[in-house]
mmCIF file of N, CA and C in Angstrom:
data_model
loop_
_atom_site.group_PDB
_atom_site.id
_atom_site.type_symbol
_atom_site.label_atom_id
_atom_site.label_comp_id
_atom_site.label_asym_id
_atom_site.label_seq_id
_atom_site.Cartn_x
_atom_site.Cartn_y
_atom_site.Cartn_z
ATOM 1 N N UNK A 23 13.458 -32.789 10.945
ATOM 2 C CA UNK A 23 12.796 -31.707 10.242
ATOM 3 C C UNK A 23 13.181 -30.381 10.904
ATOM 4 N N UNK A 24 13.603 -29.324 10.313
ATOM 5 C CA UNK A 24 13.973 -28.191 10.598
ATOM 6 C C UNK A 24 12.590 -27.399 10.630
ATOM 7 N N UNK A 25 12.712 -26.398 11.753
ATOM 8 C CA UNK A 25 11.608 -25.768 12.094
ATOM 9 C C UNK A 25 12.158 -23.791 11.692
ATOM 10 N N UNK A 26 11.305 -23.906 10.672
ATOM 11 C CA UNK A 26 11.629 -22.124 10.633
ATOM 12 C C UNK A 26 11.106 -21.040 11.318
ATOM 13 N N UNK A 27 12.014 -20.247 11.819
ATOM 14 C CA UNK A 27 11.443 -18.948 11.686
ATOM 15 C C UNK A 27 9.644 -18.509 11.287
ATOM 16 N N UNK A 28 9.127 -18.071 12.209
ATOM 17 C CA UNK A 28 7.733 -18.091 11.604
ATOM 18 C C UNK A 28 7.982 -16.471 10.882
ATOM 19 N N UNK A 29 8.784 -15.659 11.182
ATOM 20 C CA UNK A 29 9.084 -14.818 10.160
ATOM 21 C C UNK A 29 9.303 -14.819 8.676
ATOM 22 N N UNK A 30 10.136 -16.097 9.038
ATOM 23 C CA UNK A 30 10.213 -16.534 7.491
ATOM 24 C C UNK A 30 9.217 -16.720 6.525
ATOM 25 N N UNK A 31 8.922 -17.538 7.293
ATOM 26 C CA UNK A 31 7.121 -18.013 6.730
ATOM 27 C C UNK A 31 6.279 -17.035 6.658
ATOM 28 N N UNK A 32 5.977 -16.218 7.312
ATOM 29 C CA UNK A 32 5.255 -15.091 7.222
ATOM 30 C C UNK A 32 5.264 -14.250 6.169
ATOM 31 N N UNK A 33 6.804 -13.716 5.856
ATOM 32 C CA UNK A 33 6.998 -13.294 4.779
ATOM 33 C C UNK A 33 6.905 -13.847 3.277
ATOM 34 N N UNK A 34 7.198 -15.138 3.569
ATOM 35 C CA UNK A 34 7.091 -16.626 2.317
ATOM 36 C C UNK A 34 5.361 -16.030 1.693
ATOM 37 N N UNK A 35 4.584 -16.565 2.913
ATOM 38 C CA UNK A 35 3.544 -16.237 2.894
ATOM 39 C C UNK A 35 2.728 -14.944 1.977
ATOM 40 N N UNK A 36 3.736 -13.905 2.509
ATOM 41 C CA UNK A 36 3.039 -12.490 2.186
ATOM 42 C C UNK A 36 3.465 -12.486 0.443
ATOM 43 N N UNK A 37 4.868 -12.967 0.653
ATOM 44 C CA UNK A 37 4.896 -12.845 -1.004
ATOM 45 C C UNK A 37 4.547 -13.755 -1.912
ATOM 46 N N UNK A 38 4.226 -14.758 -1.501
ATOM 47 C CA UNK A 38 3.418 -15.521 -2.375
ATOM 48 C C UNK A 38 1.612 -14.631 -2.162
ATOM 49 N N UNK A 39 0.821 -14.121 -1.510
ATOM 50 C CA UNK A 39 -0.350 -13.362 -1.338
ATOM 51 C C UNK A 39 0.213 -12.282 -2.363
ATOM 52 N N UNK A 40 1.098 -11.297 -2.454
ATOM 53 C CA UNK A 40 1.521 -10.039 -3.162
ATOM 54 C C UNK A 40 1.554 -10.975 -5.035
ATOM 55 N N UNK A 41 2.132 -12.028 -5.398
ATOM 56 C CA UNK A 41 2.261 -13.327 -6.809
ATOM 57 C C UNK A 41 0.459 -12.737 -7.027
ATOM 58 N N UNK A 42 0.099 -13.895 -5.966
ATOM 59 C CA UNK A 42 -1.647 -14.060 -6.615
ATOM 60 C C UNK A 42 -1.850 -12.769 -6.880
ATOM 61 N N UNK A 43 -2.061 -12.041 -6.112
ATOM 62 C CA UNK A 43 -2.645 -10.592 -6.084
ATOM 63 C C UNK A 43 -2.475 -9.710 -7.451
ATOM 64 N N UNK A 44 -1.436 -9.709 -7.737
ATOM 65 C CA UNK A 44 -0.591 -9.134 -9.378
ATOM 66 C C UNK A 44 -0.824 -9.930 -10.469
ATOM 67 N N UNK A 45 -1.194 -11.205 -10.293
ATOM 68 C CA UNK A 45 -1.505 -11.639 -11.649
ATOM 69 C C UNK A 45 -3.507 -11.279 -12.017
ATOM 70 N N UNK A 46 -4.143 -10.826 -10.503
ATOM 71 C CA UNK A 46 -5.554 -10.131 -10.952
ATOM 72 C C UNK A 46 -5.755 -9.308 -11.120
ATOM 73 N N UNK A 47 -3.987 -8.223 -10.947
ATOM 74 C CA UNK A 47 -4.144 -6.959 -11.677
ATOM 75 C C UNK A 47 -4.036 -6.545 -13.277
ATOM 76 N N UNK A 48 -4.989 -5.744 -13.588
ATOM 77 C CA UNK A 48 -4.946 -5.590 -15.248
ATOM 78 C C UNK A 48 -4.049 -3.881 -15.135
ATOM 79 N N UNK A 49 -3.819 -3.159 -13.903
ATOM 80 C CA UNK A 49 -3.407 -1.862 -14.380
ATOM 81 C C UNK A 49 -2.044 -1.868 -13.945
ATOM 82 N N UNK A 50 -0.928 -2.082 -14.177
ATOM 83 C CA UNK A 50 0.337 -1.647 -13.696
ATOM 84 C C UNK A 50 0.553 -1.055 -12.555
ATOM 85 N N UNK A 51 1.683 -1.568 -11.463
ATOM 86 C CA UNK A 51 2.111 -0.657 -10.186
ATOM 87 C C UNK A 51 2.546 1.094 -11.088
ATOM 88 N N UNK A 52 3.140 0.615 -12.247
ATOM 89 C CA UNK A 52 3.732 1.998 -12.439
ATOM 90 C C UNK A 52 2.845 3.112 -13.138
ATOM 91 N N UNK A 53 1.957 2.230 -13.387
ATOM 92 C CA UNK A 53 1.119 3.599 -14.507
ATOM 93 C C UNK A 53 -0.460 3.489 -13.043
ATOM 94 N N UNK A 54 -0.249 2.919 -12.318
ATOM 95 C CA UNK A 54 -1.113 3.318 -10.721
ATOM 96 C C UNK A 54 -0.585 4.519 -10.213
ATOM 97 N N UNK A 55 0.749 4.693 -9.784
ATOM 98 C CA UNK A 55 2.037 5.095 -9.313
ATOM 99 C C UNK A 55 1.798 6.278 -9.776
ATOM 100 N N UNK A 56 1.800 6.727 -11.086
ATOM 101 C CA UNK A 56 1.523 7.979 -11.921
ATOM 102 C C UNK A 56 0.247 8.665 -11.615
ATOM 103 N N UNK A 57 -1.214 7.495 -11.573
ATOM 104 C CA UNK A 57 -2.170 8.430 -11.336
ATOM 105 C C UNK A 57 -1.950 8.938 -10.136
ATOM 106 N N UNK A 58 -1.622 8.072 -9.169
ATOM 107 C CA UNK A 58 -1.788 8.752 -8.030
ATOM 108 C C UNK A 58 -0.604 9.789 -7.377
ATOM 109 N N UNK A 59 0.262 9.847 -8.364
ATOM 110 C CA UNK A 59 1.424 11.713 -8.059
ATOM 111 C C UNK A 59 0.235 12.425 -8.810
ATOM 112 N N UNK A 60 -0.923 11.898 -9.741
ATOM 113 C CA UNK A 60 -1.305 13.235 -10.775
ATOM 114 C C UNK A 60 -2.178 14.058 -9.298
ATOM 115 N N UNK A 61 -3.051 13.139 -8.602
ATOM 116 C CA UNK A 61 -3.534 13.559 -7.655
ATOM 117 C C UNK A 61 -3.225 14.231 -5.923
ATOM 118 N N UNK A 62 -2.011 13.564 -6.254
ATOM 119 C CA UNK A 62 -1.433 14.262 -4.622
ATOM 120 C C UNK A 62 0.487 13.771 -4.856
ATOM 121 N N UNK A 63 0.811 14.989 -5.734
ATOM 122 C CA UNK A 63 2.255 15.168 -6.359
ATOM 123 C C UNK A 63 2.935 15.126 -4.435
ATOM 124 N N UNK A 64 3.950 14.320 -4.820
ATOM 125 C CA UNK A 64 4.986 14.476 -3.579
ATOM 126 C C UNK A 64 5.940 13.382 -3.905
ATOM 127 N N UNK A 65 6.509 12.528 -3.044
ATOM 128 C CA UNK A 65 7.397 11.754 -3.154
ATOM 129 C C UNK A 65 6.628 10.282 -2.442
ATOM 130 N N UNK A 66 6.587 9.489 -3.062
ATOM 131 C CA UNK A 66 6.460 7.830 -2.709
ATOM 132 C C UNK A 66 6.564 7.499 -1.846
ATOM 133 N N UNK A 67 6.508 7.380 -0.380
ATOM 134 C CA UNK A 67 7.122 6.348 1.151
ATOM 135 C C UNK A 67 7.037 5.123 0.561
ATOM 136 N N UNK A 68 5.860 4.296 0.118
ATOM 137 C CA UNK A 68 5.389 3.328 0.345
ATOM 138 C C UNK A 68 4.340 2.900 -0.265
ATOM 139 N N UNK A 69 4.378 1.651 -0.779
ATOM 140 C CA UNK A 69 3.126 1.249 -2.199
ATOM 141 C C UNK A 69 2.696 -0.767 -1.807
ATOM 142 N N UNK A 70 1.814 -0.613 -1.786
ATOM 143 C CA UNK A 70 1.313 -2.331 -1.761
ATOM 144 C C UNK A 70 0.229 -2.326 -2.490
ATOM 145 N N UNK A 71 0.132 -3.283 -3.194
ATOM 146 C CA UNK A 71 -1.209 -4.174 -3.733
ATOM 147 C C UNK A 71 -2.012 -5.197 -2.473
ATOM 148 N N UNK A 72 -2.987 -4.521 -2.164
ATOM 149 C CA UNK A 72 -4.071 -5.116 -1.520
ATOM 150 C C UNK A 72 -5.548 -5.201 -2.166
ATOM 151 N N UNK A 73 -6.218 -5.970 -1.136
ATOM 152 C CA UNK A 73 -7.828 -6.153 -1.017
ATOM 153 C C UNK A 73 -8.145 -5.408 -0.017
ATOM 154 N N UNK A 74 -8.790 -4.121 -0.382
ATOM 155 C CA UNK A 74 -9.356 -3.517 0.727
ATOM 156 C C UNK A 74 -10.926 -3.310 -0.076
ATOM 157 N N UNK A 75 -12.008 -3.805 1.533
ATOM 158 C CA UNK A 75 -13.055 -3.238 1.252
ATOM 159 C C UNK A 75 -13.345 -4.105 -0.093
ATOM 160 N N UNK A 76 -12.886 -5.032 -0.667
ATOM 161 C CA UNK A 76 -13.511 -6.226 -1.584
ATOM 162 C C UNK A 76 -13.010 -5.706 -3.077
ATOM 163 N N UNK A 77 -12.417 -4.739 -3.348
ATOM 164 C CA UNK A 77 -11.684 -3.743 -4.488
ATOM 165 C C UNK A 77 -9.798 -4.443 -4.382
ATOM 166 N N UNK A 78 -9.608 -4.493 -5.345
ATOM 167 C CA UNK A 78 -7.747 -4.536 -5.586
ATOM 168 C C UNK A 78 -7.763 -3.286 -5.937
ATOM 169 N N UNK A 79 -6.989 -3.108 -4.896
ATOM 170 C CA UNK A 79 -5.992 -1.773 -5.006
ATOM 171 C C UNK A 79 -4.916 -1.058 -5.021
ATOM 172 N N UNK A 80 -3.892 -0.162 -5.634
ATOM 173 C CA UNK A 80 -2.537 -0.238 -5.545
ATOM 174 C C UNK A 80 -2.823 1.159 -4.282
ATOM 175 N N UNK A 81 -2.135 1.089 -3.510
ATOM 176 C CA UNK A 81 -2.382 2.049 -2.105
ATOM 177 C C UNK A 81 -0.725 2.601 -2.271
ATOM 178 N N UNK A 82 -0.927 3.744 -1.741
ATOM 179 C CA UNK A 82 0.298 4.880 -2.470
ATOM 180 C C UNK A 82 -0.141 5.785 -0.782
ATOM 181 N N UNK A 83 1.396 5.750 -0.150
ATOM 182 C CA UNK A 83 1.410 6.876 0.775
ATOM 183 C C UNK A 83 2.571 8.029 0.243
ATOM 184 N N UNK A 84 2.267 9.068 -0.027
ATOM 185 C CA UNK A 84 2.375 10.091 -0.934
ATOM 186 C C UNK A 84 3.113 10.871 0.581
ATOM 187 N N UNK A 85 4.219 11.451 0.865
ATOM 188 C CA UNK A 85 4.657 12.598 1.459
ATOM 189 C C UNK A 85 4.510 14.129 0.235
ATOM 190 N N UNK A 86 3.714 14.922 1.195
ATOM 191 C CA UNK A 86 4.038 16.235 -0.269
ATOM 192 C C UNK A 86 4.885 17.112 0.455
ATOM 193 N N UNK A 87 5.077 18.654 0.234
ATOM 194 C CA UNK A 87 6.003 19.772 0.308
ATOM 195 C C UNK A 87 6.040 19.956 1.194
ATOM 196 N N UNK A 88 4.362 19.771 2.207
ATOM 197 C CA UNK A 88 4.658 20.138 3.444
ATOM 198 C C UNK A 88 5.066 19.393 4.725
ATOM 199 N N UNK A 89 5.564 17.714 3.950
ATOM 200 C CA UNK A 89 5.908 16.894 5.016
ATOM 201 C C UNK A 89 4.540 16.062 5.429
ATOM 202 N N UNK A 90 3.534 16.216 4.435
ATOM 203 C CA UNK A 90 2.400 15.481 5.655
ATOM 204 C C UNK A 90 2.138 14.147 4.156
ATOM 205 N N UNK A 91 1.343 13.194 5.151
ATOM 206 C CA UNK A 91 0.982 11.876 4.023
ATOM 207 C C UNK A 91 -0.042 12.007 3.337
ATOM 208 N N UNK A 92 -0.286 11.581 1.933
ATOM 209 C CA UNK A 92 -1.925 11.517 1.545
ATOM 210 C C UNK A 92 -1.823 10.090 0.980
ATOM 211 N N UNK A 93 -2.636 9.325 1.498
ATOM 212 C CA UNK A 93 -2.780 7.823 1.413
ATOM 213 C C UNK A 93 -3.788 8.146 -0.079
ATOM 214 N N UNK A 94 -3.494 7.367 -1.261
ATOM 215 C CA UNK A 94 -4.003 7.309 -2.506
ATOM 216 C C UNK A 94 -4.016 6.037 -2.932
ATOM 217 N N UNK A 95 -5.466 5.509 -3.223
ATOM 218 C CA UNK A 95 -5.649 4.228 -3.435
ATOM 219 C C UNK A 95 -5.911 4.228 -4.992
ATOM 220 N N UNK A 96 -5.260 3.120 -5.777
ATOM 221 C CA UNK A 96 -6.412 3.371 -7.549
ATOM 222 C C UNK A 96 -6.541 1.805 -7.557
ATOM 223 N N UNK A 97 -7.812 1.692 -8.288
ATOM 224 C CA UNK A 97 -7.599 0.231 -8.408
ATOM 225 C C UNK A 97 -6.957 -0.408 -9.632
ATOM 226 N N UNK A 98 -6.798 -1.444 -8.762
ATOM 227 C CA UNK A 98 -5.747 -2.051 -10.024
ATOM 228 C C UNK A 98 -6.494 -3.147 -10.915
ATOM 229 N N UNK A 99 -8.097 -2.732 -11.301
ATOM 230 C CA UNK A 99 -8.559 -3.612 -12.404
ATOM 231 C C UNK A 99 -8.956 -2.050 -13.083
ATOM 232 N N UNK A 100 -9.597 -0.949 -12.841
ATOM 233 C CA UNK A 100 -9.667 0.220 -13.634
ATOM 234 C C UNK A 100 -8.648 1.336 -13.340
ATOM 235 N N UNK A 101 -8.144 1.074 -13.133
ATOM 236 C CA UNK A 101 -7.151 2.421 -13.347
ATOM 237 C C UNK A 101 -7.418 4.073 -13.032
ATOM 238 N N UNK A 102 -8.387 4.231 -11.932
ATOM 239 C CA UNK A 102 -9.008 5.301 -11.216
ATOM 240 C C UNK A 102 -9.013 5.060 -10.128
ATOM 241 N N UNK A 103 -8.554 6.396 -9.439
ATOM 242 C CA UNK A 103 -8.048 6.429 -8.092
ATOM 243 C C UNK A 103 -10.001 6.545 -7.419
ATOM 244 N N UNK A 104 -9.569 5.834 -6.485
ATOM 245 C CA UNK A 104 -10.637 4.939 -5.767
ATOM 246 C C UNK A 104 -11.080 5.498 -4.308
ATOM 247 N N UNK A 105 -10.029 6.313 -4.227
ATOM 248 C CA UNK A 105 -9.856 6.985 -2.234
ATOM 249 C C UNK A 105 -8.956 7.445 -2.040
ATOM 250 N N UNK A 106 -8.847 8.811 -1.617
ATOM 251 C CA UNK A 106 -7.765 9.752 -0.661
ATOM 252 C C UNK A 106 -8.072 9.861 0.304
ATOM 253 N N UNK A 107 -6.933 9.727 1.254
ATOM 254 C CA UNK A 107 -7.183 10.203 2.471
ATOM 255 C C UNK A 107 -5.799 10.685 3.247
ATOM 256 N N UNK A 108 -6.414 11.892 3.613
ATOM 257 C CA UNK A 108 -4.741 13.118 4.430
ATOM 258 C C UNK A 108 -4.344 12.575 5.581
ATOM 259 N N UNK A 109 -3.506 12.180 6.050
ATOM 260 C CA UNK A 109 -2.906 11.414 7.070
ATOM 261 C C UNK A 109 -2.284 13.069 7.845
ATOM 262 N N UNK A 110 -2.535 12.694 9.238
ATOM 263 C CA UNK A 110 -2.320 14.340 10.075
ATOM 264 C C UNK A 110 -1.050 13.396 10.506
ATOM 265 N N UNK A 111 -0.306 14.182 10.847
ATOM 266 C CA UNK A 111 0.878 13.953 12.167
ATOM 267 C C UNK A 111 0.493 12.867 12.877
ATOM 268 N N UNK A 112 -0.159 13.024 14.062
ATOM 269 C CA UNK A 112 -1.202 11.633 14.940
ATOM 270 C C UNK A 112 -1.163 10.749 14.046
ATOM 271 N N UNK A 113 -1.932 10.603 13.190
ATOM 272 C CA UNK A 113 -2.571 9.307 12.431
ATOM 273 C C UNK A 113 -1.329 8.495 11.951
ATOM 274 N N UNK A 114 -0.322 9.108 11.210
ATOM 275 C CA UNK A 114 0.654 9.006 10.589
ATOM 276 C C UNK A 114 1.587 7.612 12.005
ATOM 277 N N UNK A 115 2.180 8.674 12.843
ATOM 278 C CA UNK A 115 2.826 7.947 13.829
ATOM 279 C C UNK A 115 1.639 6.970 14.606
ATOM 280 N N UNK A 116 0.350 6.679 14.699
ATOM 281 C CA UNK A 116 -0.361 5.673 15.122
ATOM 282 C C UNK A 116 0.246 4.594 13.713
ATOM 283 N N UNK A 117 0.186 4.466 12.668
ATOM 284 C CA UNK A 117 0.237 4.261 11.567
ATOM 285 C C UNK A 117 1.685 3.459 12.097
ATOM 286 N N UNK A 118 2.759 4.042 12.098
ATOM 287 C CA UNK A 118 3.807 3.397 12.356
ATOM 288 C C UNK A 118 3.651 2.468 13.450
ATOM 289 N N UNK A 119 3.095 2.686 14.355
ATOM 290 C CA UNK A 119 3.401 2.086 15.627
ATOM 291 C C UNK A 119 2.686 0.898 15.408
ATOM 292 N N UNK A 120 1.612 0.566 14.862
ATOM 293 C CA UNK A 120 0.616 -0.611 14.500
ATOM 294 C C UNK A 120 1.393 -1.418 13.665
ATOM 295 N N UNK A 121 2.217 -0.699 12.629
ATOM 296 C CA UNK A 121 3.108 -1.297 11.590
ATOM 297 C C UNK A 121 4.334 -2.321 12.433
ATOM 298 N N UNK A 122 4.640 -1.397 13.518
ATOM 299 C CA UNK A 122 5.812 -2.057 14.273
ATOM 300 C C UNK A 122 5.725 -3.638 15.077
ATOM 301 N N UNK A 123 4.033 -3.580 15.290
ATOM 302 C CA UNK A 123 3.683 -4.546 16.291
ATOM 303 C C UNK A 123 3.798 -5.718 15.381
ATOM 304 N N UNK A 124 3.886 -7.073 16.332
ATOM 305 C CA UNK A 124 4.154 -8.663 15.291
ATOM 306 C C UNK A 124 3.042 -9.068 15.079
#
């Protein structure tokens, strides 16, 4: 028996969690995607479908003009943005560094 990579699996994992997750969404990544430029216009980094706080949500980290993040959540059973929140410089690079860890 071949033993994988628990990376592998991990990721196996995550995208089979990201499958379930999208078939209990009723609002589209792309028309989520839209509300949340209507609310904090910039450019996209980064988008996941999660469970946060017991809500499905499409979570949108938004860079705008001036270089800084605004994290924009809508949910993905009503289609209304659910939570903003301005990511400073600090928060941002804590943000990465947590991201980096295994």
């Amino acid at each position: 028996m071949t033993a994988w990579p628990s990376s592998i699996n991990q990721d196996d994992q995550e995208t089979k969690e990201q499958q379930k997750l999208a078939r209990l969404a009723k609002v589209t990544k792309e028309a989520a995607q839209e509300t949340a430029l209507k609310r904090a216009p910039g450019n996209v980094e980064s988008s996941e479908l999660e469970k946060e706080h017991g809500r499905l949500v499409y979570s949108f980290d938004i860079r705008n003009e001036k270089g800084t993040i605004t994290e924009v959540q809508v949910s993905a059973i009503t289609g209304k943005v659910v939570r903003v929140e301005h990511e400073s410089k600090q928060q941002e690079e804590a943000e990465k560094k947590k991201e980096k860890k295994p």
